[in-house]
Amino acid sequence: MNLIDCMRAFSAVVETGSFTKAGDRLSLSKTLTSKKVQALEAHLGTRLLNRTTRSLSLTEAGRIFHGRCGQILEDVEELEALIQNQAASPRGRLSVTAPTTFGEMFIAPLMPAFTEKFPEISVDLNLTDRHIDLVDEGFDVAVRIADLADSALIARKLAPAPIHLCASTEYFRRCGKPAHPTDLEHHRCVIDTNFQNAYSWPFKMDREIRSVQVNGPLAVNSARAVKDIVLAGSGIALIPGYMIAKERREGRLETTLSDFNAFNINVYALYNSKRNLAPKVRAFVDFLADKLSETATEW
């Protein structure tokens, strides 16, 4: 007796209410479906179904068994699919979405190496700052930079993405560096309106996260534009570390108030489920995690 096959037959009979319909679902004859249920009852040493010429009903033992049977069969199917996917080679079309600037700087440049390593995968990369619903819009993977809220999606951290308070060397020479977050009221702040609370910047002060109100003559909804404005010496701003690694190395931008930094931002890969995770998705996420972890050391 194949216990799993017999459990599938029993479950199908309960769900359809008929040996004939259960057999149709499983591509079995009514007689063979009935024999599988009888074999399961013999194995368990108890009757699971009350049978009459007109109806079927669960016995108390049948009700208890059926309550666990569905989850066990689902787990078996997931395990089978997982092993099959592990054995399969990554292939197929992969739909990926990522933020525009980050995607241009760090995702797109990696794609030639990825497709060379996995020649049977083709990548459709969609760069947008619009929030994408993976399930509704049919994407396999989303790259997100966030302090991630709870989600039904599976999230894998790829790299840290620190936010730095910075200004040009010339600005700090002219205006001085703030020694405390409250000193920002005396500075020209460049506002990135992409931040949720663009004019209220968070800092760790006295073991708490407190917000400091900031103002300045310039506000823009682009981190790249904010960087250019700050490089011109026009003020001090919050800028993602991945945007300014080169300028910091060259000494054109300097950070300040690092001890007060309250941001916990990371780069994540989001995908729909660990169940039946396609080899192409696993290959892509592993590849990004490997490459971005190396690059992020400069952020």
Tab-separated table of C-alpha atoms in Angstrom:
chain	number	residue	atom	x	y	z
A	1	MET	CA	0.000	0.000	0.000
A	2	ASN	CA	1.198	3.497	-0.913
A	3	LEU	CA	0.092	5.479	2.136
A	4	ILE	CA	0.323	8.890	0.437
A	5	ASP	CA	-1.746	7.723	-2.564
A	6	CYS	CA	-4.368	6.316	-0.215
A	7	MET	CA	-4.475	9.569	1.739
A	8	ARG	CA	-4.928	11.491	-1.525
A	9	ALA	CA	-7.837	9.219	-2.461
A	10	PHE	CA	-9.466	9.655	0.960
A	11	SER	CA	-9.041	13.431	0.849
A	12	ALA	CA	-10.516	13.614	-2.656
A	13	VAL	CA	-13.529	11.540	-1.610
A	14	VAL	CA	-14.215	13.817	1.365
A	15	GLU	CA	-13.820	16.989	-0.714
A	16	THR	CA	-15.984	15.807	-3.625
A	17	GLY	CA	-18.466	13.771	-1.600
A	18	SER	CA	-18.292	10.898	-4.066
A	19	PHE	CA	-16.011	8.007	-5.022
A	20	THR	CA	-16.855	8.608	-8.678
A	21	LYS	CA	-15.970	12.318	-8.583
A	22	ALA	CA	-12.839	11.629	-6.536
A	23	GLY	CA	-11.769	9.049	-9.110
A	24	ASP	CA	-12.298	11.589	-11.903
A	25	ARG	CA	-10.139	14.124	-10.064
A	26	LEU	CA	-7.339	11.594	-9.568
A	27	SER	CA	-7.746	9.911	-12.994
A	28	LEU	CA	-8.681	6.645	-11.266
A	29	SER	CA	-11.682	4.356	-11.541
A	30	LYS	CA	-14.368	4.461	-8.875
A	31	THR	CA	-13.431	0.919	-7.859
A	32	LEU	CA	-9.710	1.660	-7.441
A	33	THR	CA	-10.497	4.836	-5.471
A	34	SER	CA	-12.696	2.831	-3.129
A	35	LYS	CA	-9.997	0.178	-2.693
A	36	LYS	CA	-7.427	2.823	-1.735
A	37	VAL	CA	-9.728	4.211	0.952
A	38	GLN	CA	-10.436	0.682	2.240
A	39	ALA	CA	-6.695	-0.029	2.352
A	40	LEU	CA	-6.155	3.185	4.360
A	41	GLU	CA	-8.868	2.153	6.833
A	42	ALA	CA	-7.308	-1.319	7.156
A	43	HIS	CA	-3.901	0.251	7.754
A	44	LEU	CA	-5.293	2.526	10.478
A	45	GLY	CA	-7.506	-0.194	11.954
A	46	THR	CA	-10.628	1.968	11.979
A	47	ARG	CA	-13.438	3.124	9.699
A	48	LEU	CA	-13.042	6.656	8.347
A	49	LEU	CA	-16.244	6.920	6.301
A	50	ASN	CA	-19.836	5.964	6.894
A	51	ARG	CA	-21.174	4.701	3.566
A	52	THR	CA	-24.790	4.349	2.480
A	53	THR	CA	-26.269	3.983	-1.003
A	54	ARG	CA	-27.092	7.683	-0.998
A	55	SER	CA	-24.441	9.458	1.033
A	56	LEU	CA	-21.014	9.482	2.614
A	57	SER	CA	-20.133	10.974	5.984
A	58	LEU	CA	-17.051	11.117	8.152
A	59	THR	CA	-16.763	9.061	11.300
A	60	GLU	CA	-15.229	10.754	14.330
A	61	ALA	CA	-11.884	9.115	13.476
A	62	GLY	CA	-12.332	10.215	9.866
A	63	ARG	CA	-12.942	13.792	10.921
A	64	ILE	CA	-9.762	13.843	13.029
A	65	PHE	CA	-7.710	12.190	10.296
A	66	HIS	CA	-8.999	14.500	7.582
A	67	GLY	CA	-8.187	17.526	9.723
A	68	ARG	CA	-4.477	16.685	9.515
A	69	CYS	CA	-4.454	14.905	6.175
A	70	GLY	CA	-4.723	18.058	4.036
A	71	GLN	CA	-1.705	19.747	5.610
A	72	ILE	CA	0.382	16.576	5.343
A	73	LEU	CA	-0.426	16.207	1.633
A	74	GLU	CA	0.351	19.886	1.044
A	75	ASP	CA	3.721	19.504	2.794
A	76	VAL	CA	4.536	16.443	0.686
A	77	GLU	CA	3.699	18.315	-2.531
A	78	GLU	CA	5.852	21.279	-1.464
A	79	LEU	CA	8.746	18.972	-0.628
A	80	GLU	CA	8.450	17.205	-3.989
A	81	ALA	CA	8.413	20.533	-5.830
A	82	LEU	CA	11.370	21.824	-3.803
A	83	ILE	CA	13.511	18.800	-4.652
A	84	GLN	CA	12.470	18.946	-8.305
A	85	ASN	CA	13.392	22.637	-8.442
A	86	GLN	CA	16.736	21.971	-6.758
A	87	ALA	CA	17.548	19.484	-9.478
A	88	ALA	CA	16.373	21.743	-12.311
A	89	SER	CA	18.762	24.165	-13.986
A	90	PRO	CA	17.870	27.894	-13.850
A	91	ARG	CA	16.065	28.893	-17.024
A	92	GLY	CA	13.230	30.994	-18.395
A	93	ARG	CA	12.234	34.638	-18.459
A	94	LEU	CA	12.812	36.551	-15.221
A	95	SER	CA	10.856	39.763	-14.530
A	96	VAL	CA	12.654	42.100	-12.122
A	97	THR	CA	11.785	45.575	-10.864
A	98	ALA	CA	14.129	47.970	-9.044
A	99	PRO	CA	14.299	51.686	-8.117
A	100	THR	CA	15.412	53.802	-11.065
A	101	THR	CA	18.674	55.348	-9.833
A	102	PHE	CA	19.826	52.342	-7.823
A	103	GLY	CA	18.931	50.068	-10.710
A	104	GLU	CA	20.894	52.177	-13.182
A	105	MET	CA	23.927	52.331	-10.896
A	106	PHE	CA	24.079	48.800	-9.484
A	107	ILE	CA	21.575	46.333	-10.984
A	108	ALA	CA	21.810	46.971	-14.731
A	109	PRO	CA	25.658	46.849	-14.775
A	110	LEU	CA	25.519	43.341	-13.238
A	111	MET	CA	23.164	41.915	-15.846
A	112	PRO	CA	25.764	41.030	-18.517
A	113	ALA	CA	27.698	38.928	-15.996
A	114	PHE	CA	24.473	37.318	-14.750
A	115	THR	CA	23.213	36.319	-18.199
A	116	GLU	CA	26.676	35.037	-19.103
A	117	LYS	CA	26.696	32.862	-15.991
A	118	PHE	CA	23.101	31.698	-16.596
A	119	PRO	CA	22.657	31.694	-20.378
A	120	GLU	CA	19.237	30.011	-20.200
A	121	ILE	CA	17.749	32.936	-18.227
A	122	SER	CA	16.561	36.096	-19.974
A	123	VAL	CA	15.974	39.158	-17.795
A	124	ASP	CA	13.258	41.781	-18.185
A	125	LEU	CA	14.448	44.626	-15.915
A	126	ASN	CA	11.903	47.338	-15.116
A	127	LEU	CA	13.380	50.421	-13.430
A	128	THR	CA	10.772	52.576	-11.738
A	129	ASP	CA	10.242	54.459	-8.489
A	130	ARG	CA	6.559	53.547	-8.562
A	131	HIS	CA	5.488	50.958	-5.979
A	132	ILE	CA	5.049	47.651	-7.793
A	133	ASP	CA	2.680	44.887	-6.662
A	134	LEU	CA	4.624	41.727	-7.523
A	135	VAL	CA	1.635	39.410	-7.596
A	136	ASP	CA	-0.803	41.633	-9.483
A	137	GLU	CA	1.779	42.838	-12.014
A	138	GLY	CA	3.514	39.520	-12.580
A	139	PHE	CA	7.047	40.271	-11.383
A	140	ASP	CA	9.289	37.516	-10.056
A	141	VAL	CA	11.585	39.725	-7.939
A	142	ALA	CA	11.521	43.296	-6.628
A	143	VAL	CA	14.634	45.060	-5.350
A	144	ARG	CA	13.623	47.477	-2.593
A	145	ILE	CA	15.581	49.934	-0.481
A	146	ALA	CA	13.664	50.426	2.735
A	147	ASP	CA	13.180	50.061	6.434
A	148	LEU	CA	10.987	47.141	5.493
A	149	ALA	CA	7.483	46.889	6.943
A	150	ASP	CA	5.812	43.536	7.571
A	151	SER	CA	4.853	41.881	4.317
A	152	ALA	CA	3.376	38.652	3.029
A	153	LEU	CA	6.302	38.557	0.619
A	154	ILE	CA	9.591	36.842	1.395
A	155	ALA	CA	12.384	39.378	1.903
A	156	ARG	CA	16.097	38.610	1.706
A	157	LYS	CA	18.577	41.247	2.794
A	158	LEU	CA	21.143	41.852	0.071
A	159	ALA	CA	23.206	44.677	1.553
A	160	PRO	CA	23.037	47.584	4.000
A	161	ALA	CA	22.062	50.943	2.479
A	162	PRO	CA	23.061	53.599	5.020
A	163	ILE	CA	21.809	57.171	4.795
A	164	HIS	CA	24.452	59.829	5.519
A	165	LEU	CA	24.148	63.452	6.537
A	166	CYS	CA	26.689	65.172	4.339
A	167	ALA	CA	27.825	68.344	2.639
A	168	SER	CA	30.672	69.463	0.456
A	169	THR	CA	34.082	70.119	1.974
A	170	GLU	CA	33.737	73.741	0.838
A	171	TYR	CA	30.373	74.129	2.619
A	172	PHE	CA	31.753	72.790	5.896
A	173	ARG	CA	34.779	75.075	5.562
A	174	ARG	CA	32.486	78.059	5.079
A	175	CYS	CA	29.678	77.223	7.519
A	176	GLY	CA	31.223	74.754	9.956
A	177	LYS	CA	30.078	71.234	10.878
A	178	PRO	CA	27.095	70.750	13.199
A	179	ALA	CA	28.144	69.229	16.520
A	180	HIS	CA	24.601	68.157	17.431
A	181	PRO	CA	21.399	67.544	15.420
A	182	THR	CA	19.780	70.641	16.930
A	183	ASP	CA	22.517	72.716	15.252
A	184	LEU	CA	20.843	72.006	11.897
A	185	GLU	CA	18.466	74.926	12.469
A	186	HIS	CA	21.444	77.153	11.671
A	187	HIS	CA	22.251	75.337	8.393
A	188	ARG	CA	20.875	75.447	4.856
A	189	CYS	CA	19.330	72.010	4.404
A	190	VAL	CA	18.644	70.537	0.978
A	191	ILE	CA	15.389	68.565	1.148
A	192	ASP	CA	14.891	65.239	-0.622
A	193	THR	CA	11.101	64.965	-0.852
A	194	ASN	CA	11.332	61.213	-1.478
A	195	PHE	CA	11.734	60.770	2.283
A	196	GLN	CA	8.461	60.101	4.072
A	197	ASN	CA	8.945	63.048	6.447
A	198	ALA	CA	11.085	65.223	4.236
A	199	TYR	CA	11.322	68.216	6.607
A	200	SER	CA	11.637	66.174	9.797
A	201	TRP	CA	14.924	64.272	10.090
A	202	PRO	CA	15.320	61.481	12.678
A	203	PHE	CA	18.322	61.199	14.999
A	204	LYS	CA	19.298	59.082	17.987
A	205	MET	CA	19.423	61.382	21.009
A	206	ASP	CA	19.442	60.297	24.661
A	207	ARG	CA	18.677	56.689	23.667
A	208	GLU	CA	15.570	57.789	21.803
A	209	ILE	CA	14.772	58.588	18.189
A	210	ARG	CA	13.835	62.227	17.933
A	211	SER	CA	12.943	64.310	14.917
A	212	VAL	CA	14.576	67.615	14.081
A	213	GLN	CA	12.712	70.096	11.913
A	214	VAL	CA	14.848	71.367	9.052
A	215	ASN	CA	14.434	74.016	6.371
A	216	GLY	CA	16.199	75.236	3.305
A	217	PRO	CA	15.610	77.043	0.037
A	218	LEU	CA	15.810	73.911	-2.150
A	219	ALA	CA	13.645	70.778	-2.242
A	220	VAL	CA	13.746	68.109	-4.934
A	221	ASN	CA	12.422	64.565	-5.435
A	222	SER	CA	15.681	63.048	-6.691
A	223	ALA	CA	18.619	61.781	-4.636
A	224	ARG	CA	20.900	62.310	-7.620
A	225	ALA	CA	19.795	65.954	-7.913
A	226	VAL	CA	20.244	66.449	-4.156
A	227	LYS	CA	23.799	65.153	-4.462
A	228	ASP	CA	24.575	67.586	-7.287
A	229	ILE	CA	23.164	70.500	-5.303
A	230	VAL	CA	25.198	69.528	-2.240
A	231	LEU	CA	28.352	69.128	-4.345
A	232	ALA	CA	27.839	72.717	-5.498
A	233	GLY	CA	28.156	73.827	-1.862
A	234	SER	CA	24.509	74.828	-1.477
A	235	GLY	CA	23.754	73.041	1.761
A	236	ILE	CA	23.667	69.904	3.892
A	237	ALA	CA	21.477	66.886	3.116
A	238	LEU	CA	20.550	63.280	3.833
A	239	ILE	CA	21.830	61.148	0.943
A	240	PRO	CA	22.010	57.362	0.474
A	241	GLY	CA	25.546	56.049	0.876
A	242	TYR	CA	25.464	54.229	-2.464
A	243	MET	CA	24.988	57.608	-4.186
A	244	ILE	CA	28.076	59.265	-2.740
A	245	ALA	CA	30.744	56.558	-2.291
A	246	LYS	CA	32.912	57.956	-5.104
A	247	GLU	CA	32.609	61.583	-3.923
A	248	ARG	CA	33.533	60.600	-0.367
A	249	ARG	CA	36.603	58.717	-1.596
A	250	GLU	CA	37.648	61.768	-3.583
A	251	GLY	CA	37.158	64.064	-0.573
A	252	ARG	CA	34.492	66.175	-2.273
A	253	LEU	CA	31.776	65.221	0.219
A	254	GLU	CA	32.078	64.710	3.962
A	255	THR	CA	29.664	63.126	6.421
A	256	THR	CA	28.723	64.440	9.844
A	257	LEU	CA	26.708	63.486	12.947
A	258	SER	CA	27.318	59.782	12.257
A	259	ASP	CA	26.973	58.940	15.959
A	260	PHE	CA	23.392	60.222	15.844
A	261	ASN	CA	22.356	58.273	12.720
A	262	ALA	CA	18.898	56.729	13.224
A	263	PHE	CA	18.354	55.080	9.857
A	264	ASN	CA	18.201	51.305	9.454
A	265	ILE	CA	17.855	51.012	5.689
A	266	ASN	CA	18.792	47.929	3.671
A	267	VAL	CA	18.582	46.629	0.129
A	268	TYR	CA	16.179	43.697	-0.089
A	269	ALA	CA	15.092	41.229	-2.716
A	270	LEU	CA	11.383	40.506	-2.389
A	271	TYR	CA	9.681	37.529	-3.982
A	272	ASN	CA	6.339	35.873	-3.583
A	273	SER	CA	7.043	32.693	-1.627
A	274	LYS	CA	9.678	30.238	-0.503
A	275	ARG	CA	7.332	27.495	-1.654
A	276	ASN	CA	8.271	26.103	-5.051
A	277	LEU	CA	10.900	28.842	-5.429
A	278	ALA	CA	11.924	28.722	-9.068
A	279	PRO	CA	15.617	28.062	-9.777
A	280	LYS	CA	15.811	31.259	-11.874
A	281	VAL	CA	14.674	33.349	-8.874
A	282	ARG	CA	17.047	31.614	-6.487
A	283	ALA	CA	19.947	32.055	-8.922
A	284	PHE	CA	19.218	35.767	-9.372
A	285	VAL	CA	18.829	36.554	-5.668
A	286	ASP	CA	21.982	34.607	-4.740
A	287	PHE	CA	23.901	36.416	-7.493
A	288	LEU	CA	22.751	39.866	-6.305
A	289	ALA	CA	23.516	39.063	-2.666
A	290	ASP	CA	27.055	38.021	-3.588
A	291	LYS	CA	27.801	41.027	-5.801
A	292	LEU	CA	26.124	43.752	-3.746
A	293	SER	CA	27.678	42.598	-0.466
A	294	GLU	CA	31.081	43.317	-2.027
A	295	THR	CA	30.089	46.736	-3.365
A	296	ALA	CA	28.260	47.846	-0.221
A	297	THR	CA	31.445	47.936	1.861
A	298	GLU	CA	32.068	51.417	0.383
A	299	TRP	CA	28.599	52.769	1.188
